[in-house]
CSV table of C-alpha atoms in Angstrom, one decimal:
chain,number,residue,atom,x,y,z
A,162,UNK,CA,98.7,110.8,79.1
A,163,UNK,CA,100.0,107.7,80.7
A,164,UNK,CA,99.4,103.7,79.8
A,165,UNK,CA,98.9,100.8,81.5
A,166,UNK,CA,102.8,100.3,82.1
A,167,UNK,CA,104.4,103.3,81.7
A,168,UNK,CA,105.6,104.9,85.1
A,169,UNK,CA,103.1,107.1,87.0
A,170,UNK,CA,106.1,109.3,89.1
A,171,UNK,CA,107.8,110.0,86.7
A,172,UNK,CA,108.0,111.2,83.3
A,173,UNK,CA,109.1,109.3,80.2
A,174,UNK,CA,110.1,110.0,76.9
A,175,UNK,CA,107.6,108.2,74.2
A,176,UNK,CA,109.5,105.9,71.7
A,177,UNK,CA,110.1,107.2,68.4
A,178,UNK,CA,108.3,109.1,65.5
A,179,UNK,CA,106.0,105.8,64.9
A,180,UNK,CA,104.0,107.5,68.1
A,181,UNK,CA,104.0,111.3,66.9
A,182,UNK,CA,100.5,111.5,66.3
A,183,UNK,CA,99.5,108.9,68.7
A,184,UNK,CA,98.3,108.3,72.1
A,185,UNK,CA,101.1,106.4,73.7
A,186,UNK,CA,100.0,103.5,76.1
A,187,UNK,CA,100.7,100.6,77.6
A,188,UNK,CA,104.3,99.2,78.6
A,189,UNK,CA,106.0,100.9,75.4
A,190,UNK,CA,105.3,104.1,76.6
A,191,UNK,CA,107.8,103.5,79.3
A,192,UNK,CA,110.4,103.6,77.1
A,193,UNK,CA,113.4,106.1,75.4
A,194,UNK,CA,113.5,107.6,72.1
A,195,UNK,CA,115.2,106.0,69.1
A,196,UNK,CA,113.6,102.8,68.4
A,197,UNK,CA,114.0,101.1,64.6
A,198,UNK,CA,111.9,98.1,64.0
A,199,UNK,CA,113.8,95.3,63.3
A,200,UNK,CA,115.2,86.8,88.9
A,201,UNK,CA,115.1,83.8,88.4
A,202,UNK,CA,117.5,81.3,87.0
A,203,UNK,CA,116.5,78.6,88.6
A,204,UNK,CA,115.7,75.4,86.6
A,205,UNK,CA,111.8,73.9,85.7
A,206,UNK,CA,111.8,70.9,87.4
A,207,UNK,CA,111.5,68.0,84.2
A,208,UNK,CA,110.2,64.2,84.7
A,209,UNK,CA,112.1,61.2,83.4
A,210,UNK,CA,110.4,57.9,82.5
A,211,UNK,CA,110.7,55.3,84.7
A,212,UNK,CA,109.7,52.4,82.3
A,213,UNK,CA,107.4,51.3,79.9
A,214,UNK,CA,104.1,53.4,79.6
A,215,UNK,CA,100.9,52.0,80.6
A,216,UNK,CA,98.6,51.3,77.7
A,217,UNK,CA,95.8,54.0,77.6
A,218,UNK,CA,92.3,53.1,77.0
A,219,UNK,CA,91.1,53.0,73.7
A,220,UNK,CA,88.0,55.5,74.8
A,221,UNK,CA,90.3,58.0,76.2
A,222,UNK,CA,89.7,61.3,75.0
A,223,UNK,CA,92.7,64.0,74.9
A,224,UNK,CA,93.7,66.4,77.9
A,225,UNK,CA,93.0,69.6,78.0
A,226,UNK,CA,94.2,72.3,80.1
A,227,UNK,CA,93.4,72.1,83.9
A,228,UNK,CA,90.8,74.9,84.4
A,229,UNK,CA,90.1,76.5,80.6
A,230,UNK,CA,86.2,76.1,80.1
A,231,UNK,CA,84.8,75.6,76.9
A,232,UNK,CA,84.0,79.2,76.0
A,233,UNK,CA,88.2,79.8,76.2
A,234,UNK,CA,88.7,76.6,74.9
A,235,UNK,CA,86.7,77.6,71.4
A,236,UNK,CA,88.6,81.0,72.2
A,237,UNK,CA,92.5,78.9,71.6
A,238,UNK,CA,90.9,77.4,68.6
A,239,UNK,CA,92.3,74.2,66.9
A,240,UNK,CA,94.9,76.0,64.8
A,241,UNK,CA,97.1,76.7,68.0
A,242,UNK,CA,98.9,74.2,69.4
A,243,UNK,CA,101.3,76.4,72.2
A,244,UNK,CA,99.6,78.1,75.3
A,245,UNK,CA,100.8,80.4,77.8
A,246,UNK,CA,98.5,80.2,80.8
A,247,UNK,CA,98.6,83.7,83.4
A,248,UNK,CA,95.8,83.4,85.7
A,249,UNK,CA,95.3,85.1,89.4
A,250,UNK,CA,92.8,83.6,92.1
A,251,UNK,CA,90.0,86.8,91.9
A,252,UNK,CA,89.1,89.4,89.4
A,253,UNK,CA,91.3,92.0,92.0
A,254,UNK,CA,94.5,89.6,92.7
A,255,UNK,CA,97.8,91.0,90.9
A,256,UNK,CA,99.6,87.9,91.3
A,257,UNK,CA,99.4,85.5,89.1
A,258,UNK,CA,101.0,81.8,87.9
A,259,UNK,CA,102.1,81.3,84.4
A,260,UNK,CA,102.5,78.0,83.0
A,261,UNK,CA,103.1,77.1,79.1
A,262,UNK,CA,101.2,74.3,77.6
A,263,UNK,CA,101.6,72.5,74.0
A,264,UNK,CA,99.7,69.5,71.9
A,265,UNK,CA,100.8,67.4,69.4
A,266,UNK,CA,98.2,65.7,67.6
A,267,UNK,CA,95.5,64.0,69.4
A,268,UNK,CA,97.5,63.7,72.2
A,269,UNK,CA,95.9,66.7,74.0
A,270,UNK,CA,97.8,69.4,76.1
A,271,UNK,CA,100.9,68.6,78.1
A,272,UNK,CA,102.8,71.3,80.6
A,273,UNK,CA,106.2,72.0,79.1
A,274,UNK,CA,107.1,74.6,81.7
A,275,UNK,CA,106.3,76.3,84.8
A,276,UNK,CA,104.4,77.3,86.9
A,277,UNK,CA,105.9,80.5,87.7
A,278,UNK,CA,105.0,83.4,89.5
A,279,UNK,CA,104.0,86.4,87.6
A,280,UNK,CA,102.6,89.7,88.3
A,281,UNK,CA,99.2,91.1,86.0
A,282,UNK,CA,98.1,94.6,86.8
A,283,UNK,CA,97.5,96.5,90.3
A,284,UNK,CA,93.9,96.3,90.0
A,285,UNK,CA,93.9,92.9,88.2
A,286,UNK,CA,91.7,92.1,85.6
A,287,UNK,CA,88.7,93.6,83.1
A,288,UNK,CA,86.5,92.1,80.2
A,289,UNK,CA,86.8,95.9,79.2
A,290,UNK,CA,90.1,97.3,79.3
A,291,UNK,CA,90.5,100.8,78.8
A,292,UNK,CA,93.7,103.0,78.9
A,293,UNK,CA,95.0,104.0,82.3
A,294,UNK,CA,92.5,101.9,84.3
A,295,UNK,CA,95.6,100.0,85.8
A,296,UNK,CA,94.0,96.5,85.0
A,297,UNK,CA,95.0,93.6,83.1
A,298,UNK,CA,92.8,91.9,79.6
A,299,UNK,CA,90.9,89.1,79.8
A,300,UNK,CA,91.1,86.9,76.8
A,301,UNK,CA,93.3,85.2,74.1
A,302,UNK,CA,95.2,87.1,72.7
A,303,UNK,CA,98.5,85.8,70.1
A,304,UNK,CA,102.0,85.5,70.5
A,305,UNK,CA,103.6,87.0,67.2
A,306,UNK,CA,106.1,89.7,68.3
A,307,UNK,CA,109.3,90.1,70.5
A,308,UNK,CA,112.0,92.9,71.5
A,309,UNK,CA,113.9,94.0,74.2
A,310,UNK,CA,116.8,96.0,75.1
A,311,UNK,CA,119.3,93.0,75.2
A,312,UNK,CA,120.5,90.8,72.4
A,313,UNK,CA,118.1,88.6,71.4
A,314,UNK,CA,118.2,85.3,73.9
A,315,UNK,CA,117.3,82.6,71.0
A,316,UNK,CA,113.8,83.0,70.4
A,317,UNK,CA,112.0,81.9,67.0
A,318,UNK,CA,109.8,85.1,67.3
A,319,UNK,CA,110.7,88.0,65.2
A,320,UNK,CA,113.1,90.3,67.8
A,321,UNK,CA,113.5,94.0,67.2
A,322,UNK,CA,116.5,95.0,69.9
A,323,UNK,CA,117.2,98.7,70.4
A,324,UNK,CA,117.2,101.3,73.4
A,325,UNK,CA,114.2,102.3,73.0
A,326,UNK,CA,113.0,99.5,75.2
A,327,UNK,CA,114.7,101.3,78.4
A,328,UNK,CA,112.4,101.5,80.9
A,329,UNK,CA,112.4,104.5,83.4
A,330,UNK,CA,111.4,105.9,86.8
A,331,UNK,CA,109.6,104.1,88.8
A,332,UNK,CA,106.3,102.0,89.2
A,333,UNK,CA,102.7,102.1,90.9
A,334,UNK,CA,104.7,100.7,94.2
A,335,UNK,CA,107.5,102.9,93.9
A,336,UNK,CA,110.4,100.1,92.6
A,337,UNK,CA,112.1,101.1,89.9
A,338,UNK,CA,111.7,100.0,86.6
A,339,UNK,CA,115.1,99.5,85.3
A,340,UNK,CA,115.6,96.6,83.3
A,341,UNK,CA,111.6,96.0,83.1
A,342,UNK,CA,112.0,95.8,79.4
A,343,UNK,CA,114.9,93.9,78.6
A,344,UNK,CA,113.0,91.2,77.2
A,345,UNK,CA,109.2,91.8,76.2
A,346,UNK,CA,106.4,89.7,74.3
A,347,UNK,CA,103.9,91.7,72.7
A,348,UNK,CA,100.6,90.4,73.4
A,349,UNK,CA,98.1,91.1,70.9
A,350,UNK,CA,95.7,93.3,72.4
A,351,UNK,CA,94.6,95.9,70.0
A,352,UNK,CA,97.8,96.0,68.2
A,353,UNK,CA,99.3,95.5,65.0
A,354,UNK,CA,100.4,91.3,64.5
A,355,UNK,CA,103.5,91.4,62.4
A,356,UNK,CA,105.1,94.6,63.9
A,357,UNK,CA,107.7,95.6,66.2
A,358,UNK,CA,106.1,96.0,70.0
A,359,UNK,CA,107.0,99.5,69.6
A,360,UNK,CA,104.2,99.9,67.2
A,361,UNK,CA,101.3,102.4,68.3
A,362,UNK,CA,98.9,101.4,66.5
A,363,UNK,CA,95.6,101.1,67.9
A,364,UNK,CA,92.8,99.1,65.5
A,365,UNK,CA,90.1,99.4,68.3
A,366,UNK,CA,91.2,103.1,69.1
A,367,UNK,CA,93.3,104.6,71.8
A,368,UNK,CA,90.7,104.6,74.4
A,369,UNK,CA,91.0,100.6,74.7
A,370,UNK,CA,94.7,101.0,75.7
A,371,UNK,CA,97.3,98.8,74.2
A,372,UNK,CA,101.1,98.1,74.8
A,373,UNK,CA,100.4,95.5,76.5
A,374,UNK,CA,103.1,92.7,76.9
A,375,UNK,CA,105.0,89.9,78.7
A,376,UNK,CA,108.2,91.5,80.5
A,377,UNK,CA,110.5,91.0,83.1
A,378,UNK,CA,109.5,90.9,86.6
A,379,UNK,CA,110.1,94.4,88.3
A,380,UNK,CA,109.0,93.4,91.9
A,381,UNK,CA,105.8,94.5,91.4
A,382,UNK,CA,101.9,94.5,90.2
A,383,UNK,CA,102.3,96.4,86.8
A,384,UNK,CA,100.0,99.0,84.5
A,385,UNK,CA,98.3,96.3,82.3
A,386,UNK,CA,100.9,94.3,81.0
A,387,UNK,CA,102.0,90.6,82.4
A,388,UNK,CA,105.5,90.2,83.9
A,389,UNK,CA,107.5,87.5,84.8
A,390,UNK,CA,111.3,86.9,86.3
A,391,UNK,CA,114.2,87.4,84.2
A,392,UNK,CA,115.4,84.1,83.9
A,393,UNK,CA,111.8,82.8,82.7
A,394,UNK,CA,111.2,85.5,80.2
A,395,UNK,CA,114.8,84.0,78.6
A,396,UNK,CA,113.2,80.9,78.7
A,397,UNK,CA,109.8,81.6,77.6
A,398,UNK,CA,111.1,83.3,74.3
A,399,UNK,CA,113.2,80.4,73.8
A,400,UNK,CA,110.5,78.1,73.6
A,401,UNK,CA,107.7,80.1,71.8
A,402,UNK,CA,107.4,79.0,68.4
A,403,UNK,CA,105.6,80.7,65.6
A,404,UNK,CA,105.1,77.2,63.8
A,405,UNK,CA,102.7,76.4,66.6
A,406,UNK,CA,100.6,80.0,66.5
A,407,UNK,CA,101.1,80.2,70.3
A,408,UNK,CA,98.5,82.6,72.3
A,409,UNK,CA,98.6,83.9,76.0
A,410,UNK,CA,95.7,82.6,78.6
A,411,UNK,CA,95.0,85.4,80.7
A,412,UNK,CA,93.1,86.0,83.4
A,413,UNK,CA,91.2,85.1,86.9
A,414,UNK,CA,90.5,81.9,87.4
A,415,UNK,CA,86.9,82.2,87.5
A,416,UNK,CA,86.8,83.8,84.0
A,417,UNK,CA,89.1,81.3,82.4
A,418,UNK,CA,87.0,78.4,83.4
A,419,UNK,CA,83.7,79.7,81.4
């Protein structure tokens, strides 16, 4: 049985006796046995002040991020304060733009980096996700959880590194997948907070799919997860920060702004 981003031509081993009993999904099922818990390099363009800042009104009320509604707004909560923002044009699109907001204070939210292209799932997007139906969550979902099959780049995020996050075959499109999970972010969509991503399990069952995460760009639309180029993954995980209970954004525009 295959996941949202495990290859569909050809066959993978599932990671490690956490998944015995389980139905693998998701991106983790892409990956080898083995597993113990534990692009683009260009740079984001940055702004420098060019004199004294103009004094803001007294009424002025903070800013929030271009395009959330209220509904996702009360969905991000107060409590975090770090915002990855993936959203696609139409329910269908499989490319998307990823930018990370933060807020300090009542100062409201302010872009710290991006945009950047990213790819979501071949069939985009669902307020129902369920296993193999090659499209991408809707919702806000946390930031708690990284791995990958490199050394760990400098991120604050717990980082479980093995080989189990070697990535196989090929994708939906036929590129290969080597290197697709170098770096990963879990995103907390039926899984476990406070595990490795290589953790199966499944609170709202295995038919909702799961293993869904933030990876590195492999060329192409993936199986359910989010992926973005090498060089931003690096500096994504460098700048998440569990002191600010970071989430991920995700999903068409249209739903975002409700």
């Amino acid at each position: 049985m295959k996941g949202p981003c495990m290859p569909l031509r050809t066959g993978v081993i599932p990671a490690v006796a956490l998944a015995a009993s389980l139905v693998l999904t998701g991106c983790g099922a892409g990956v080898t046995t083995g597993a113990q818990p534990s692009a683009d390099t260009s740079e984001v363009a940055g702004t420098k002040g060019g004199g004294a800042r103009a004094a803001e009104p007294l009424n002025a009320r903070p800013e929030e991020i271009p395009g959330i509604g209220p509904d996702t707004r009360a969905r991000i909560g107060t409590a975090s304060r770090q915002a990855l923002v993936v959203t696609g044009g139409t329910r269908d699109a499989n490319r998307a733009v990823a930018t990370l907001y933060e807020r300090d204070g009542d100062r409201g939210w302010e872009t710290v980096a991006g945009p950047w292209p990213a790819h979501n799932a071949l069939r985009g997007w669902t307020d129902d996700h369920r296993q193999n139906d090659l499209r991408s969550p809707i919702g806000v979902f946390g930031l708690t959880d990284a791995g990958g099959r490199l050394p760990d780049p400098g991120t604050a995020l717990p980082y479980d590194r093995g080989p189990a996050f070697t990535a196989h075959g090929t994708n939906v499109d036929g590129e290969p997948l080597t290197g697709a999970f170098d770096y990963v972010v879990a995103i907390n969509y039926n899984r476990r907070p406070g595990t490795t991503p290589l953790d199966w399990t499944r609170p709202l069952g295995s038919s909702k799919g799961g293993g869904i995460w933030i990876h590195v760009d492999h060329g192409g639309a993936t199986q359910g997860c989010v992926s973005l180029p090498r060089g931003r993954m690096k500096e994504l995980l460098k700048q998440l920060d569990p002191a600010r209970r970071p989430v991920v954004v995700m999903g068409p525009a249209e739903s975002l702004a409700r």
